[in-house]
Structures are given as C-alpha cells and as structure tokens.
Amino acid sequence: MSEGPSFARLDGERTSAIWMQRNDALECLYLGPRLAEDEDLHALAQASARAGHENQPDVQPTGGLLPDLRTGWRGPLLVGLSESGKTVHPRWAGLTLQEHCEADRIEASWHDQSLGLALSISWSMRAGDIIAAKTNIWNTGERELMLTRCASLLLALPHGVDHVTHFAGRWADDMRAERLAITRAGLGWVSRGGKSGFAGGDWLVFDDARTGACLGFHLAWTGDHEVRIARDEDGQITLLAQVPPDALGFPAFMSPEALFACAKDADALTHAFHVHARACLAQSTSAKVNPERIRKVHFNTWEACGFDFDEARLMRLAEDAANLGVERFVLDDGWFKGRSSDRAGLGDLIADPQRLPRGLGPLTDHVQSLGMDFGLWVEPEMVSPDSDLYRAHPDWCFHEPGQQRPTERGQLVLDLGKREVADHLFECIARLLRDHDIAYLKWDHNRRLFPPGAGLEQVHVLHAIWARLRDQFPDTMIESCASGGGRIDMSLIGLCERVWPSDNNDPIERVRIMREWSRFLPLEALGNHVGPSPNPITGRSTDMDFRAKVALFGHMGVEADPGVMETAERMLLAAHIMLYKQWRQVLHSGAFYRLDHPDPGIFAQLVTDGAKVLALVAQTTFSIDFEAAPVRLKGLDADAPYRVTLPEPWPRKARHRIANPEIWRTGITLSGAALMHHGLALPLTHPETAWLIALERLPQ
Ligand code: GLA
C-alpha cells in the first residue's frame, strides 16, 4: 500500500539536501541553495511531481538513490550482484531514514531478507558545505553472492546542469581541463593502475550554462575508479562514481567517499573545496604541532642535479640555497644504496656508500647549521629487481607465479596486502625518521600497479601507514607525488600536507596546471617550484622573473641550481623568495579567485584575506593586442578604498611600458568597485610577462 512521502534533510551553511522516501524508494528531492527550515516539503514534492507519459511504465519506475530494474528503471544502478555467474536483483525492503543531526548526517538503510543482504547510503555535511556520500553493503546470509558493483554515489543531478568540465592529462601535462556538453551519448572515465591517475573523472565541475551555478564532484579515493555520466531520454542526467567491480570485497563492502558541493559560481565552488581541504589539513597531527603551518621555501635537488651528486656537491648546493633564503633542503632521488639511475636500488633505504659514504648525518647537520631543515625523497611502495630487498624477498612484489614480471621505469610494486611487507615498509621509514632529523618526506609512486590484483587493500594499507607516521612523527610533513600529479585525492589530504601537482616546472605550463589544481586545493597544499632554464622537460628557456612569480602562488620552492645562475638571476630569485615570505600568510589562508581575461594567454588569479590582496597576472603567449584589456579584480568590498601597488621586481620586458612608475611604487587609491569593474591596465603583450598586484584595504 502506498503511503505519503516522508523526508530527511541535511543543511549546511548555504546548502540543503532533501531526501524523499516513498515506501522503499528513496530519491534526492532537492539539492541546492539552503531552504528555510519551515519549507513545506510536501508542497515541494508536489511541485516536483508529474504524471507519466505514454512511453513509461504505468507506475513510476523506482530510480533515485537506489534504483530497481524490476520496476522498469532503465538507467544506471547503484549496486550489482551475481550468484553462480547469473545477475541477482535484490528486492530492497524495510527502508528506514535517519537524521543524525549532531553528526550532520542522514542515512537510509534497506535489507533483502531472502538474500541476506543489508545496505545503507549516507550523506554527511562537511566543512565548506561539501557533502560526503557513501554506500555500505553487507552479506549476512549463507548465499555465495558476488558484488559486481557498489557505487559510492548515484546522483540525479539538479535540472539545468548541462555541461561538465573534466580534467585529464598525462605525465608532465597534468589537469588539462575540457568542458563538454552532456548529451545522450553519455560520458565516462576509467582510471586503472592503482592510483588516481592522470585519466580524469575523479574531479568534475558541472555547470548550468545559463546561470553559472556549479556542482563540483570528487571521488576521494587513491586507486582505480570509474565515473559515468548518463542522460536519459527524458533529459535526466545521472552521475555514477565507483571503484571498479573487480576491486570489490565481500561479505562487507564500504565504498570510498564521493564528495560534492553546489555553488552559485565557479569561485564559490573553489572556496567550498578549499574550506574542506583546509579542515582536513587542520586535522593532521603536524598541523596541531605547528598550527600556523608555515610553508617553508624548499630547495629540491632533482632538477638541479638528478642522480649526479656526491656529498660535497650537496653541501655546496645547500649553501647556495641558504644564501637565496631557502628554508628547507630536500634531497630527491639518488641518495640510497645503488641508486645511480632509475633502474636500481628501490627498496634499499640506506645511504649509498659510494656517494654518501658518511651517511646522511653530515649533510643533515650541515643543512641545519645553515638554518634550514631537511627533507628526503622516498618511493617506498616500489622495489627494483636490482636491489638487496628484491634479492632477499623476490615474492614481496605483485607478480603472477611463473610469469614474467613486467616493469615500468625499471621497477616493481610491493604487495602491501602482505602483512610482513607493510610492516617492513613502515619500519624502514620509521627508522629513517628516528635516526635523522627529517622534517619532510617527498613520497613518490612512479609505477602503475600491474598485473592486476592490488585492489583496495593496497590503498587502505597506504592510508594506514601514513596515519601511523603522522601520529608517531607529527613534525614530519609528507608530500604525495606520483610522477607529478598522478596520485592526488582528498582522502590523502590531511594524511599528507602537500601534493606535487606536476613534474613540469616550465612556468608557461605550470601556471595553467596550478590554476586547475587550485580550483580544488588551496595554494599551501600545492608545491610550485622555480626550475632551471631551459626546462628539462619542455626544453624552453624562460626568464627568472617569470619563473619566480609563477612559483610564488603555491608552496614555493626552487629546483634550479643557484651555482650556475648569473648574479642578477640569483638576486631576482632571492627577491621573489622574500616576497613569498611576506605574502605566504595571505596566500595560504585567504580566498582564491580566478580572474577572467579576454586574452586566452593570460592567467590571472588573486588571493584575499579581506585586508590584504595579492594578484598574479601572467602572460604566456604573444598577445594579438598591444594594449591588453585591463585586469579586473574580484572578491573585494565594492565600497572600500584600497591602496594599490605593483610589487617589484618588475618584468624586464614590460617595465618600460608602465606609465608613471612612481605612483605604482607609492600606490594609488581606488575603490573595490573601480578595481572590479574598471580594472588595471598593465603591459601584458609579451610571453613571460608577469605582474604582481598588491592591495591593502584602507579604513573607510
Ligand atoms: C618522479 C617525481 C620527480 C622526481 C623523480 C625522481 O618523477 O615526480 O619530481 O622526484 O621522480 O626520480
């Protein structure tokens, strides 16, 4: 017998999500800007209802959050099951809704008694009004059921959404955005290889082209995943996100969390994700130890010397770095036993007797005597066939017995599902951290996981190891790197405190990559380095001024060898490091805005903490116009006066085209309204021209 609907609602500061239950069917009735507490939800349900049309089952099929094929539903399913190779369709019954107000969570649960199954869906409201959705399923009966799908989320998107921006890419060309219309052909992305990968689909921005309203989505999972978007014949768009079926364990399966948020525009969506990420970062133990979370300027040895170093060279590099104002010296790949190239040594985490015969101690002491702290590169989930670890434990890596062991970058992957392997890995890192004063670990992951079989456990064990390290060594910060941005997801943020967005330090590429990542992650979590010129990946030569300005918007570091720079270059770099130190408090706590400009070669952005604002405007191409359109700012108080300066050093190519240089040094005063609606005319014709704009809000 059909009963009237009942509801559960979840409210954030600006968002409401409302579920509607009819018998055993559950749908999301509303997802969008917050509704009044006394909104009549029955009336809202009536306003959403339509009688069926000729080409539909006479009784509305059950779709929504847990669709039922039996009722004539033709769209995607949340859950799939089979028994002896045949599909099984559970009869989900007994739906109960719960509102856990104290936990900002709503939960729905069902069972199928004849199959012995129980299932629950929960949505939680998190910081930034990000909703975290997950699905849990239990096989409590005797039947040998196989779980072929258990998605984290199956969501009918609010009407109006008609485009999606996804971010795919490849090594050194991470996060290339592509905005696509959502048609009936549907869209989908699969990422294989045991990491979030460069393939896209785990970060999406849906938008309503008419209103600019956005819905952001992210699957917070550090491994394989699949994301599908379908548009049915009646125009309903659904989003499905899951880890792939072959990774599903039973008798109980808890899906990873899918995160999503509604926002009035793309900037508001970015703010939601940043608030969420900052809340995750603040939970990390090291954030509790160092609540200000100052992001020290790094020097990283990779692009300065690769594998070509000995102790004396590292000592010199450390001195040169300290003279620039660097605060942390990170020794990248090549420091451990036998690691003279990327073909050997992974697994043997002790200092190489040839290159560092006295071990790491003298180097760390020297670094510290120069006033810097010390960081170290590791890639502990991997093993080189040419290593002592592999020779001692050839069975510790993923392999198929009796088959070839295919490598990538000359390496294999340790099977963390084996207890002794995970314990060994943890102990190696813990020993390093106990024996040396290591403030920072750059934790790399440069090989996909194949042959298949790693599944979910590899990810869960990695998370557990990072959580243990974070708790036992709260002074050590971890960075997630996987050939650049190949393993970045929200479930890691807080377990690690920084990610490496790309191996590409060419500023013309980097400014784009950073701009895309910063849609979701705040600048303090995104490493951004000044590389050498010419750039080792693109071969392009660029000005130091441009490289340094681009690197300032992030967690700044240097990979170029100061020893081979000209004095003027070194001075320019040191000046930008000073600027970074002056501004990092604002950059790493403020609100981020992408600034629009008609010239597609111009990348502009600002961060404001309300009182102070810093903008970066970077021209990457040769502009078709000599007189580039003024740069209009955002996020200001229209009525407030602001003192505007252009912090020096100014770009060599363009500084002579600044009219009245003196006023940009002492500053001019303009209202927020003038800055947002009129903007500032800057000389932005040439590639590699970047300007910083500083604002200080004045008393009204
Ligand atoms: C990966 C990283 C680089 C560097 C090298 C070292 O490619 O992304 O930054 O650490 O490994 O081998």
Coordinates of C-alpha atoms in Angstrom, one line a residue, residues 273-291 293 295 470 477-478 490 492-499 521-526 588:
F273 CA 36.6 22.8 -1.7
H274 CA 39.3 24.9 -0.1
V275 CA 37.5 25.2 3.2
H276 CA 37.1 21.4 3.1
A277 CA 40.7 20.8 2.3
R278 CA 41.9 23.2 5.0
A279 CA 39.7 21.5 7.5
C280 CA 41.4 18.2 6.6
L281 CA 44.8 19.8 6.8
A282 CA 44.0 21.2 10.2
Q283 CA 43.1 17.7 11.5
S284 CA 46.6 16.4 10.7
T285 CA 48.7 15.9 13.8
S286 CA 51.5 18.0 12.4
A287 CA 49.1 20.9 12.0
K288 CA 48.4 20.5 15.7
V289 CA 52.1 20.7 16.4
N290 CA 52.6 23.6 14.0
P291 CA 49.3 25.3 13.9
R293 CA 51.5 25.6 9.1
R295 CA 55.1 26.6 4.3
R470 CA 51.6 11.2 11.0
M477 CA 55.3 16.6 6.7
I478 CA 54.5 14.2 3.9
M490 CA 41.0 14.3 -0.9
L492 CA 45.1 11.8 1.3
I493 CA 44.8 15.5 2.3
G494 CA 45.5 15.6 6.0
L495 CA 47.4 12.4 5.9
C496 CA 49.8 14.3 3.7
E497 CA 50.1 18.1 3.8
R498 CA 51.2 18.8 0.3
V499 CA 51.0 17.3 -3.2
L521 CA 43.1 22.5 -3.4
P522 CA 44.4 25.6 -1.6
L523 CA 47.8 27.1 -2.6
E524 CA 49.5 25.9 0.6
A525 CA 48.9 22.3 -0.4
L526 CA 50.3 22.7 -3.9
H588 CA 47.9 30.3 2.4

